[in-house]
Coordinates of C-alpha atoms and ligand atoms in Angstrom, one line a residue:
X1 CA 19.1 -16.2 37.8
X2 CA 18.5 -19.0 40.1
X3 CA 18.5 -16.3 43.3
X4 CA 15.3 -14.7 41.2
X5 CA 13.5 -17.5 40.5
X6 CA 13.6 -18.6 44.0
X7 CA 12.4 -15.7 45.0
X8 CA 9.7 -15.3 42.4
X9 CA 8.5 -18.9 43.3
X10 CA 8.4 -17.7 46.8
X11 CA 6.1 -14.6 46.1
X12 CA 3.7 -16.5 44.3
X13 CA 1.5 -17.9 46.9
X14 CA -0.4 -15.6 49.2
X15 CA -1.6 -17.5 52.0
X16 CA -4.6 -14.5 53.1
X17 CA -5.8 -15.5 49.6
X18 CA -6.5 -18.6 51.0
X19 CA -7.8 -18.5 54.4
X20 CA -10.1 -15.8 53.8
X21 CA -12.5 -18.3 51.8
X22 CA -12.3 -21.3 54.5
X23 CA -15.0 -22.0 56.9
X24 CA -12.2 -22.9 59.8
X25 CA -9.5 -24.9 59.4
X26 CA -10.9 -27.3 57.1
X27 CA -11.6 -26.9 53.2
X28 CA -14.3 -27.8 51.3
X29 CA -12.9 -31.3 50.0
X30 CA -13.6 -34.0 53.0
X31 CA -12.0 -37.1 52.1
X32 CA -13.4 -39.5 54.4
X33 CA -17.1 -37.6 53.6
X34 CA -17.1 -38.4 50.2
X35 CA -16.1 -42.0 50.8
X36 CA -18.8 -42.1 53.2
X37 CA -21.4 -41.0 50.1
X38 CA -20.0 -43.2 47.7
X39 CA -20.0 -46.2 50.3
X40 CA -23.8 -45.1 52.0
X41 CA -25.3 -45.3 49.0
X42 CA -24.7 -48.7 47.0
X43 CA -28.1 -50.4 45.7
X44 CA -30.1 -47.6 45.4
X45 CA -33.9 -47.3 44.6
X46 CA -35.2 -46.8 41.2
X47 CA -38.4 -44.7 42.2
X48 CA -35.3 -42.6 43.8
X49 CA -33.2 -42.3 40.8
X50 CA -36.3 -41.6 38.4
X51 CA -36.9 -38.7 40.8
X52 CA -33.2 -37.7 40.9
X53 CA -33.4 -37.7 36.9
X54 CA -36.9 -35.5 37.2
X55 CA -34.9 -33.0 39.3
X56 CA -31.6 -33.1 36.4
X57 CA -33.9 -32.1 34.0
X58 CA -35.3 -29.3 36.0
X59 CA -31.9 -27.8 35.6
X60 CA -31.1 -28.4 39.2
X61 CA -27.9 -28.9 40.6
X62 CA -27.3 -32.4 42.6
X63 CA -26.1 -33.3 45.9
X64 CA -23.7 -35.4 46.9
X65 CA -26.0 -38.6 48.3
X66 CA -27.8 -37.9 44.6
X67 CA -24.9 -37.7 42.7
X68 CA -23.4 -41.1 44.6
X69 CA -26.1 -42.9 43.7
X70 CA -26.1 -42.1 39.9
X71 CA -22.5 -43.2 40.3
X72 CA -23.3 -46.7 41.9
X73 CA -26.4 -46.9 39.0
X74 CA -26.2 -50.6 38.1
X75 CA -29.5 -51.5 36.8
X76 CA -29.3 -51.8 32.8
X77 CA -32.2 -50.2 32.2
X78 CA -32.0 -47.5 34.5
X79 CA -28.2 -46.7 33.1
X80 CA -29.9 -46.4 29.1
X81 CA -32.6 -44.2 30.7
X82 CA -29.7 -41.8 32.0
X83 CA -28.0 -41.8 28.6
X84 CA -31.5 -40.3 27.4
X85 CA -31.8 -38.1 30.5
X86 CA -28.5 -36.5 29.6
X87 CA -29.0 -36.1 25.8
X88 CA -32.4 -34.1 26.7
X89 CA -30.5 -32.1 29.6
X90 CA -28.2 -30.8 27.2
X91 CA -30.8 -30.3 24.2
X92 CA -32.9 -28.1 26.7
X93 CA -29.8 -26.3 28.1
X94 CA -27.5 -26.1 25.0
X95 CA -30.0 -27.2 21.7
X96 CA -28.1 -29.0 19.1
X97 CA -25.3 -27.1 19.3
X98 CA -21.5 -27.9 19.8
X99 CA -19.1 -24.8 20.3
X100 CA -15.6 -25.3 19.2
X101 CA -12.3 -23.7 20.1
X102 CA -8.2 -24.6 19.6
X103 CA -5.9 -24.7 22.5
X104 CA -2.9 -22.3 21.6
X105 CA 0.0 -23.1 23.9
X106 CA 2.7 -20.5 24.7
X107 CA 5.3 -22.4 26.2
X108 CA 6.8 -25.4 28.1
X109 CA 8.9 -23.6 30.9
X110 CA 7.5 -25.0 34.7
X111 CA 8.9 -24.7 37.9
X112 CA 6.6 -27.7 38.4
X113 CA 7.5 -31.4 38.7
X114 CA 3.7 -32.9 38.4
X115 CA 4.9 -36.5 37.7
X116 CA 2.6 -36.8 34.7
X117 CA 3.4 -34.1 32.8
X118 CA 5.7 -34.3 30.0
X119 CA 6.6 -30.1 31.0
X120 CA 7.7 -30.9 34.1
X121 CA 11.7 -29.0 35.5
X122 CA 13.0 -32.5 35.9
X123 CA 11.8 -33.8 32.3
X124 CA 15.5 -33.1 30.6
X125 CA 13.9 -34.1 27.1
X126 CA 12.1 -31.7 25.8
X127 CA 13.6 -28.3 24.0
X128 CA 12.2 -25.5 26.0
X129 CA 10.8 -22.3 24.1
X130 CA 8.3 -19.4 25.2
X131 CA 6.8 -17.6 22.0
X132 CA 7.6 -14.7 21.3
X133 CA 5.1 -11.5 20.3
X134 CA 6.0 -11.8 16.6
X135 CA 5.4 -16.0 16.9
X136 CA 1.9 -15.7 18.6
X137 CA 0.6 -13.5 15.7
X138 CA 1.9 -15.9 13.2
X139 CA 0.1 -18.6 15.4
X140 CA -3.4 -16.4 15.9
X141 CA -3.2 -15.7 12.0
X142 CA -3.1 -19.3 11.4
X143 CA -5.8 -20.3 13.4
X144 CA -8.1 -17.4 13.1
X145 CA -7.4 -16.8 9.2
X146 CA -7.1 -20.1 8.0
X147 CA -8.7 -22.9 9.9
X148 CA -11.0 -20.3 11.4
X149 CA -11.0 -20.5 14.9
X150 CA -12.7 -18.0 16.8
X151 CA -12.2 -19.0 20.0
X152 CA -9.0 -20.6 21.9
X153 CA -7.5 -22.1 25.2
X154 CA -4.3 -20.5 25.8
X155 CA -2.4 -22.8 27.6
X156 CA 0.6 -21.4 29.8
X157 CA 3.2 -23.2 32.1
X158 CA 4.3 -22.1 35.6
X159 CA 7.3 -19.7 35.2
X160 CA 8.1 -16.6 35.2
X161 CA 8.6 -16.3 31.6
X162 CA 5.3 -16.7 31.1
X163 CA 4.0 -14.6 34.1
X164 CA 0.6 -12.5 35.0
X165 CA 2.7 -9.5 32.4
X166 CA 3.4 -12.3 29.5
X167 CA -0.2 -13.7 30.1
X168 CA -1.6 -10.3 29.5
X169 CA 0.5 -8.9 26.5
X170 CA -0.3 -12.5 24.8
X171 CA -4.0 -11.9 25.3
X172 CA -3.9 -8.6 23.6
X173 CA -1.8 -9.3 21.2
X174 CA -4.1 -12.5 20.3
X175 CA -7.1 -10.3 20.3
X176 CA -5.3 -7.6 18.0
X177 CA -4.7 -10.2 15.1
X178 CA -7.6 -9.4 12.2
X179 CA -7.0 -11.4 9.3
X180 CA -8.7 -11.3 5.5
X181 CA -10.3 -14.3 4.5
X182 CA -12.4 -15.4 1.7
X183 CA -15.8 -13.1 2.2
X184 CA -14.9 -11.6 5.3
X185 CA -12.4 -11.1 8.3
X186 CA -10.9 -14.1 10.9
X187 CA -10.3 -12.9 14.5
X188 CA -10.2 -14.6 17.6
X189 CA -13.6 -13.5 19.4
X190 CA -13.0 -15.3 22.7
X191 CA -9.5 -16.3 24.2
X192 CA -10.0 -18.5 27.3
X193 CA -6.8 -19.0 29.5
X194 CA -5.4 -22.6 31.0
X195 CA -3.5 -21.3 33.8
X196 CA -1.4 -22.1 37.0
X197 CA -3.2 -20.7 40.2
X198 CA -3.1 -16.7 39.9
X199 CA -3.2 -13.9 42.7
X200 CA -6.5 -11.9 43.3
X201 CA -4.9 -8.7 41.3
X202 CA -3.4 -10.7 38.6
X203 CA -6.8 -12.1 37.7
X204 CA -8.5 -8.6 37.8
X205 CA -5.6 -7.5 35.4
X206 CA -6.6 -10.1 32.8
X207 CA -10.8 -9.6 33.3
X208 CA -9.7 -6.2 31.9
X209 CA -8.3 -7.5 29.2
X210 CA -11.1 -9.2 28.8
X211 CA -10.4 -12.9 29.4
X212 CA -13.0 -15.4 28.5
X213 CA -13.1 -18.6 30.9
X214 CA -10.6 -19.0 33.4
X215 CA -9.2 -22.7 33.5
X216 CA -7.4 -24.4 36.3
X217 CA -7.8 -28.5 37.0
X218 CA -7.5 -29.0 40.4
X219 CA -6.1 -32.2 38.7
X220 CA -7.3 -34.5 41.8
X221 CA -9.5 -33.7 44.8
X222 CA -7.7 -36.5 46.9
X223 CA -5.7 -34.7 49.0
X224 CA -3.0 -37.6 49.9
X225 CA -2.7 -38.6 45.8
X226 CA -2.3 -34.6 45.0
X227 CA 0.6 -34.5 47.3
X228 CA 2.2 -37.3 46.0
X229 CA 2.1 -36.5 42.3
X230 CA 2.8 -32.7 43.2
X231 CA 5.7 -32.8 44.8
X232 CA 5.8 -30.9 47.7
X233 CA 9.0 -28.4 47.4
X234 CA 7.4 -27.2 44.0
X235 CA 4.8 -24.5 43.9
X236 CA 2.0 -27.1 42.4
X237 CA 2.1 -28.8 45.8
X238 CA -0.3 -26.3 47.4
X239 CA -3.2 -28.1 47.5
X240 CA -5.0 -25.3 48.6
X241 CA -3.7 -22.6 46.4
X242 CA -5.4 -24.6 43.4
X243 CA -8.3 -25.4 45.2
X244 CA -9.3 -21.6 46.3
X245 CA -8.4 -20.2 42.5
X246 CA -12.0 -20.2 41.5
X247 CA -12.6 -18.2 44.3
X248 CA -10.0 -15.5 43.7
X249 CA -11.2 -16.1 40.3
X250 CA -14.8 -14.8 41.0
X251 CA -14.0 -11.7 43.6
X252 CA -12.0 -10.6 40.9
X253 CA -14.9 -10.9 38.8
X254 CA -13.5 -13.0 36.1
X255 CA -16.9 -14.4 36.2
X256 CA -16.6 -17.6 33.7
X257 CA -14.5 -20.3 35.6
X258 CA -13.7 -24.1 34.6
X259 CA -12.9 -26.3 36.5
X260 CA -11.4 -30.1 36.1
X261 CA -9.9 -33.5 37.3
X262 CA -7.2 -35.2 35.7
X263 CA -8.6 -38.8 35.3
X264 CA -6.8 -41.5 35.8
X265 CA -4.7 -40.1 39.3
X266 CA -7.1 -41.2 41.4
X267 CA -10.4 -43.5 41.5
X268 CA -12.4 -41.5 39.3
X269 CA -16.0 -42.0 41.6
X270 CA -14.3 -39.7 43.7
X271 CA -13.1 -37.3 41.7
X272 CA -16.8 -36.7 40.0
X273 CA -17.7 -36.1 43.6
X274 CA -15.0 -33.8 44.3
X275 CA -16.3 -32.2 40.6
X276 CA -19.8 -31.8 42.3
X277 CA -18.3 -30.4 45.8
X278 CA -16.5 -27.5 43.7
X279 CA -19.5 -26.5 41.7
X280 CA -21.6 -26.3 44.8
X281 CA -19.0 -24.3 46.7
X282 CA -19.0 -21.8 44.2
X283 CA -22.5 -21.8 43.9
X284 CA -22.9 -21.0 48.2
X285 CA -20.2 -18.7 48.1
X286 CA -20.8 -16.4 45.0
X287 CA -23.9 -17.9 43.6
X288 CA -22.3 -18.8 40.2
X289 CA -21.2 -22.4 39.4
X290 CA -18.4 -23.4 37.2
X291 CA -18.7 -22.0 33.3
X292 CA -17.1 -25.2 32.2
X293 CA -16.2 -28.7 33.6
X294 CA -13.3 -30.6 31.9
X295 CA -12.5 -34.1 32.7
X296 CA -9.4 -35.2 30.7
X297 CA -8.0 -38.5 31.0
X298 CA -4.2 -39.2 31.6
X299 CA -2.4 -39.6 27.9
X300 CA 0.9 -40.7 27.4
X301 CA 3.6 -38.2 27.7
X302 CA 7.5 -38.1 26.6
X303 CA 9.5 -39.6 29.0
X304 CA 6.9 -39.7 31.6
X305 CA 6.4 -43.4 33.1
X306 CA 4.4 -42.4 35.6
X307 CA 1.6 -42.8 33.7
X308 CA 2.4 -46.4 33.0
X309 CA 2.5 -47.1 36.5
X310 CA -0.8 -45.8 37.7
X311 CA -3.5 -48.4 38.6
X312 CA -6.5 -45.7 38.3
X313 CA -6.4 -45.5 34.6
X314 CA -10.3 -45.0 33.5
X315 CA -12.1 -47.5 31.0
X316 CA -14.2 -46.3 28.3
X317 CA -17.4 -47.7 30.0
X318 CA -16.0 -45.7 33.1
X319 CA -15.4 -42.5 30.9
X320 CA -19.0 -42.8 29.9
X321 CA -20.5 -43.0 33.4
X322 CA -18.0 -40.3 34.5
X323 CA -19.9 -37.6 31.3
X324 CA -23.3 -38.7 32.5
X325 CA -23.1 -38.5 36.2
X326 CA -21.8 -35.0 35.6
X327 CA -23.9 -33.9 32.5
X328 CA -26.6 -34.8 35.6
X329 CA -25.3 -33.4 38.8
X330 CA -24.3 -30.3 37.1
X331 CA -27.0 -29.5 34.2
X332 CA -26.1 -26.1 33.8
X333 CA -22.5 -26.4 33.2
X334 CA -20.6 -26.5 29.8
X335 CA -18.7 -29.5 29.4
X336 CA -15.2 -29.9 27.3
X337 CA -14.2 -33.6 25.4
X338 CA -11.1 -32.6 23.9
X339 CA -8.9 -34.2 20.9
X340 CA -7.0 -35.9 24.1
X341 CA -10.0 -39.0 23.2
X342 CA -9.9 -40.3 19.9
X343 CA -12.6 -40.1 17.5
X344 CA -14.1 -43.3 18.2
X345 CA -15.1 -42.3 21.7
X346 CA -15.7 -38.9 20.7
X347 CA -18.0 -39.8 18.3
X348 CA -19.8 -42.1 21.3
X349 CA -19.8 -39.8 23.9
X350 CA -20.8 -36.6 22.0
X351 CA -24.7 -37.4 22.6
X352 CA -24.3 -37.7 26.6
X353 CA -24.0 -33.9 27.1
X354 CA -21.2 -32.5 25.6
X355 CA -21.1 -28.5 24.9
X356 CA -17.7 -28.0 23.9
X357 CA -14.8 -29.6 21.8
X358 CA -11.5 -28.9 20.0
X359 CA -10.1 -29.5 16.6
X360 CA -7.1 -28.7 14.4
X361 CA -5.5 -29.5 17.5
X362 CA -2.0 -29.1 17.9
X363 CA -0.1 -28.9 21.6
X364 CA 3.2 -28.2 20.4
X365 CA 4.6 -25.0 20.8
X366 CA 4.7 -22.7 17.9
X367 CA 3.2 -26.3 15.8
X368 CA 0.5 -24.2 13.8
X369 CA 2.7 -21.9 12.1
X370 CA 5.6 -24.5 12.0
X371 CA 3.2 -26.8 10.1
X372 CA 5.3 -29.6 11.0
X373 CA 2.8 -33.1 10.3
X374 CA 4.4 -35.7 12.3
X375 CA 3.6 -35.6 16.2
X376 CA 7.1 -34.7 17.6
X377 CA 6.8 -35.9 21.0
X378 CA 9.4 -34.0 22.8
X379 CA 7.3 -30.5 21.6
X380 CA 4.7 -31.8 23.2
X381 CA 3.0 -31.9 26.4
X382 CA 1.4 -35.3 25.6
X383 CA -0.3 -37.0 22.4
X384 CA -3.5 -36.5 20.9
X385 CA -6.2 -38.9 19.9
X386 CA -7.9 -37.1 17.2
X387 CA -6.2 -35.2 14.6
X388 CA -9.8 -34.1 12.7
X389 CA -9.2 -30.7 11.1
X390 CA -12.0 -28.3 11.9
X391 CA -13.7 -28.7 8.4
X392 CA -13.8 -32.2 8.8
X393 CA -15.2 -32.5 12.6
X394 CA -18.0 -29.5 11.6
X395 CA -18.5 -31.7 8.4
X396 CA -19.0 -35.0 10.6
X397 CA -21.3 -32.6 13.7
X398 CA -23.3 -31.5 11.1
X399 CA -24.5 -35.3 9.8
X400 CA -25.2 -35.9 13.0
X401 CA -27.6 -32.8 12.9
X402 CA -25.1 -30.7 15.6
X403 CA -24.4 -27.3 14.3
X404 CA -21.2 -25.7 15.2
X405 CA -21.5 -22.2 16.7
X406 CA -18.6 -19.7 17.1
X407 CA -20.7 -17.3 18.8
X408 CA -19.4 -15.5 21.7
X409 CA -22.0 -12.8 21.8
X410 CA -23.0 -14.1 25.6
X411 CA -19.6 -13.0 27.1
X412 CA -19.4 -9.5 25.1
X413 CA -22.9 -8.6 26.0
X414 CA -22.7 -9.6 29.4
X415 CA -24.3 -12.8 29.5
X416 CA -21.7 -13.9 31.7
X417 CA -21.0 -15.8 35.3
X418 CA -24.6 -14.9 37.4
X419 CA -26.7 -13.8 34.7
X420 CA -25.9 -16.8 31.7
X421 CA -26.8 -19.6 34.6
X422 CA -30.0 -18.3 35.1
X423 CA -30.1 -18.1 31.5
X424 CA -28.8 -21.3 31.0
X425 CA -30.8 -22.5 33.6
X426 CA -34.0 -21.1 32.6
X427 CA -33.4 -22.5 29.1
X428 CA -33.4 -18.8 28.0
X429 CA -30.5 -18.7 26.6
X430 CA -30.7 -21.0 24.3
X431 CA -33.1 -18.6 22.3
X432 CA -30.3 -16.7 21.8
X433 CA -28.1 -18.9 20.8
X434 CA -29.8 -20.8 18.1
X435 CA -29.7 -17.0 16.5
X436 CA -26.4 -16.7 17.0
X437 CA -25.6 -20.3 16.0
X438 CA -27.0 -19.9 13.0
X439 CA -25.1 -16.8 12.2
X440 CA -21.9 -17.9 13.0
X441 CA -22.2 -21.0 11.5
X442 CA -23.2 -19.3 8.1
X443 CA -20.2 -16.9 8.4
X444 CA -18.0 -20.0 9.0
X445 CA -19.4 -22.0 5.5
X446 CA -18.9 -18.7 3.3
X447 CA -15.6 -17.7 4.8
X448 CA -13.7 -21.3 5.1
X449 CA -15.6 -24.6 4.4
X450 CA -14.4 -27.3 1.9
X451 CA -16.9 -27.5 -0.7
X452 CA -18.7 -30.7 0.8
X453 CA -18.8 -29.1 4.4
X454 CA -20.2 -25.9 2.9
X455 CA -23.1 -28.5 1.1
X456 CA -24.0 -30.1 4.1
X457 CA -23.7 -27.1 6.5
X458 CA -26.3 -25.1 4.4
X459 CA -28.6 -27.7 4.6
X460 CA -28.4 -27.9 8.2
X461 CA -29.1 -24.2 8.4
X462 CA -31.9 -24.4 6.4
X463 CA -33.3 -26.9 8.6
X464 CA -32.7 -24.9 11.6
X465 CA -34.1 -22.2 9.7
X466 CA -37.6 -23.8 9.7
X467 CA -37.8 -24.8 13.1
X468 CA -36.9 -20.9 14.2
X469 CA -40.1 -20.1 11.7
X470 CA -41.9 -22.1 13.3
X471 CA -40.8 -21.5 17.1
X472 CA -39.9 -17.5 16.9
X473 CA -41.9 -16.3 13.7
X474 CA -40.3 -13.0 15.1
X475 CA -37.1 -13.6 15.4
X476 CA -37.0 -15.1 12.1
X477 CA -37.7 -12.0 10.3
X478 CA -34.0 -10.2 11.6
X479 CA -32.7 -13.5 11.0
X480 CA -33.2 -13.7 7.2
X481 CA -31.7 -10.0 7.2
X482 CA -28.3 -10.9 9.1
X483 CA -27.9 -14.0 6.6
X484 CA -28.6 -11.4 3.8
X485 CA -26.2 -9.0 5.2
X486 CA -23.8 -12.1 6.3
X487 CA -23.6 -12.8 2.8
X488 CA -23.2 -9.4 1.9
X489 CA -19.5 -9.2 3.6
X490 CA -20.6 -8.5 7.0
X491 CA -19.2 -10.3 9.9
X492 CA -19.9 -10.6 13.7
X493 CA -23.8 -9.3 13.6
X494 CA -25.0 -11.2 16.7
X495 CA -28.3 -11.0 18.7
Ligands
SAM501 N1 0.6 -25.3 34.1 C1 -0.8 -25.0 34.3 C2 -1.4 -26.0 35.3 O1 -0.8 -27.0 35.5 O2 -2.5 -25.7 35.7 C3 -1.6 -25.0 33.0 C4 -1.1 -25.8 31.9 S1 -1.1 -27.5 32.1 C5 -0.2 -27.8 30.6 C6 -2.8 -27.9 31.6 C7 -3.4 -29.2 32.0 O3 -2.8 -30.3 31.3 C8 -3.2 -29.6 33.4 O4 -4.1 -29.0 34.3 C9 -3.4 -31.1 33.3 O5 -4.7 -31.5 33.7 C10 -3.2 -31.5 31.9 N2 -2.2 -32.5 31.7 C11 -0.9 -32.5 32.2 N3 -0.3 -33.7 31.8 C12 -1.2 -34.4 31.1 C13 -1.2 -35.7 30.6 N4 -0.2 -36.5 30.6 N5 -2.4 -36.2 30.0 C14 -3.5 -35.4 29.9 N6 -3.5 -34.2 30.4 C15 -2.4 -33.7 31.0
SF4_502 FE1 3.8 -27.5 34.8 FE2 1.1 -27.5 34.5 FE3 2.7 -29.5 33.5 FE4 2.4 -29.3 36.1 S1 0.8 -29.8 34.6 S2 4.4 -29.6 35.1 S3 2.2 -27.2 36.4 S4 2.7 -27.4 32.9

């Protein structure tokens, strides 16, 4: 056994995979270059950064002298007037909408030793399980037939348990589950995948099973800090192998890619920059930006001190900063606050830009069909800071006027990768999506809202109702037909 997973660990890594994507013997990340930014530009001038916000808004992405500058932002004034910039970025990219998912995790095995990670091989703790087929259909029924999920974040360790075959069969079996609810049918529309590093072939295998976003952190872009927490015997420690994923990612045409930093390893200025310095790789290389930026700060894990011991840990004033300068340098991109924060800062932070967010969260394996309550720490892979169901978090979006969409019409209709950022950055897509919002969000009341969510919801949609009168007199007309139908029984009429 330990003969074959030896030599499974040593397949994994292809090294052509790699080089092929390097402009000479250097990657894209340049330590001592993004220092240089951060340091060059201190104090900088307002007529500057009002013409850096002029060029955010024009859904344009930033450079790295830009996007420094924003980060060294000091003036008072100037720092409110970004909070506004951001809000209207996102309003003219995304409208008023929040999409919501679950993450779904299928196991805790790892060949990995990341020394903040409660999964890690050497963390002795924690009782080890990989669902089975039978045990992920109990989990998709729970989360697509009664909370009402309809999209996810499978999250998967390193291993060869859960390898490129187990990834797959999941996926399907995930996307197989259709459940009866109230009026309708739950299903899970859209699973995304939280991954370790995958081989060009592997990733084509799961585009054609059709894969939503492909997630990979590259944790921290500071190359001496990533070898230190990844040790360097494990398969993790391949700086490189992480970084070029994205790449592999796109020439195998899983077009939708999300990328992330772990805050909280590292001084977080720099990891916004190395943030920045992926999305503009992509962009040179393949002409498509990240999907999604995440930006997850270190939570306390079982039996995992390292986190106690790390001087970088972010501040809530710095977690702000850290969502505006990217909701900025990156207007495009969706970008993920997860039930990591607790409501508190969710609830402060969800007007800088956010697109996406979870709820109903639970990280430990098998937890939604076990329906255990407490938190059992050693099932997880750290603790969460907001345990809001779904109803209740769509209950508290909605007063503050955000409508929840489930719609995943963009991905199935090819509004992916190339062709949504041009949407997105055209603020075309958004025309769209309001439709589909609105949809989806009705389908949601009538097949699983509490009654006060269901009161407040329909309100919201009959305010959004009016404006799309008033905006797209004729898309309003179909509109009033799918809620008809909608409330008829039928499910999943998108535009
Ligand atoms: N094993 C895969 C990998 O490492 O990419 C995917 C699964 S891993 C569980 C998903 C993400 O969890 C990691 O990329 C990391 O950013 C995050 N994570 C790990 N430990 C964490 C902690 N203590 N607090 C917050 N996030 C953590
Ligand atoms: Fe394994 Fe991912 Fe945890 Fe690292 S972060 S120990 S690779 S599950």
């Amino acid at each position: 056994m330990k003969e074959s997973l030896n030599s499974w660990i040593a397949n994994r890594i292809k090294e052509e995979e790699i080089t092929k994507y390097m402009d000479g013997e250097h990657d894209f990340i340049n330590d001592e270059e993004i220092w240089k930014k951060i340091e060059e530009n201190k104090d900088p001038d307002p007529v500057r950064i009002r013409e850096i916000f002029d060029k955010a808004l024009r859904i344009e992405t930033l450079t790295p002298d830009e996007t420094a500058m924003l980060i060294n932002l000091k003036d008072p004034d100037l720092y409110e007037e970004m909070k506004e910039v951001a809000l209207k970025i996102k309003l003219k990219v995304y409208d008023n909408r929040i999409v919501t998912f679950a993450p779904l995790y299928m196991g805790d095995y790892c060949v990995n030793n990341c020394l903040y990670c409660g999964f890690r091989l050497e963390n002795k703790i924690i009782k080890r399980r990989v669902l089975t087929e039978d045990e992920i259909r109990k989990e998709t029924e729970v989360l697509a037939g009664e909370i009402g999920h309809k999209r996810l974040i499978v999250v998967y360790g390193e291993h060869p348990k859960t390898d490129v075959d187990y990834i797959e069969n999941s996926l399907r079996t995930i996307y197989d589950v259709k459940v009866k609810v109230r009026n309708g049918y739950g299903q899970i529309r859209r699973a995304n995948v939280n991954a370790a590093p995958l081989q060009i072939d592997e990733l084509r295998r799961l585009k054609e099973v059709g894969i939503g976003t492909y997630q990979v952190f590259q944790e921290t872009y500071h190359h001496e800090t990533y070898k230190m927490v990844h040790p360097q015997n494990t398969l993790k420690g391949n700086y490189r192998w992480r970084l070029y994923c994205m790449h592999r990612a796109l020439e195998a045409e899983v077009d939708d890619v999300g990328i992330g930093a772990l805050f909280g390893l590292y001084d977080w200025r720099f990891e916004v920059m190395g943030l920045l310095y992926h999305a503009l790789e992509l962009e040179k290389k393949f002409g498509i930006g990240p999907h999604t930026v995440s930006f997850p700060r270190l939570e306390p894990a079982a039996n995992t001190p390292y986190i106690d011991k790390t001087k970088y840990a972010v501040s809530d004033e710095d977690f702000e900063r850290i969502i505006l300068v990217l909701r900025l340098a990156i207007p495009y991109t969706g970008m993920i606050l997860t039930a990591r924060e607790p409501k508190e800062i969710r609830d402060r932070v969800m007007s800088l830009g956010i697109t996406q967010t979870d709820a109903s969260t639970k990280i430990g394996i098998g937890a939604y069909s076990d329906r255990y309550t407490e938190q059992e720490l050693e099932r997880q892979q750290f603790l969460i800071g907001d345990p809001r169901t779904l109803d209740e978090l769509i209950r508290d979006l909605a007063k503050m006027g955000y409508i929840t969409s489930f719609c995943t019409a963009g991905y199935r209709c090819g509004r992916t990768g190339k062709c949504i950022m041009d949407l997105l950055r055209a603020g075309t897509e958004g025309k769209y999506c309001k439709l589909n919002a609105i949809t989806t969000f009705k389908e949601w009341l009538l097949d699983f809202a509490s009654e006060d969510t269901a009161k407040i919801g329909n309100a919201l949609i009959e305010k959004e109702l009016n404006e799309v009168k008033e905006k797209m007199p004729k898309a309003y007309k179909k509109l009033k037909e799918y809620l008809t139908r909608i409330e008829n029984g039928e499910r999943d009429l998108y535009f």
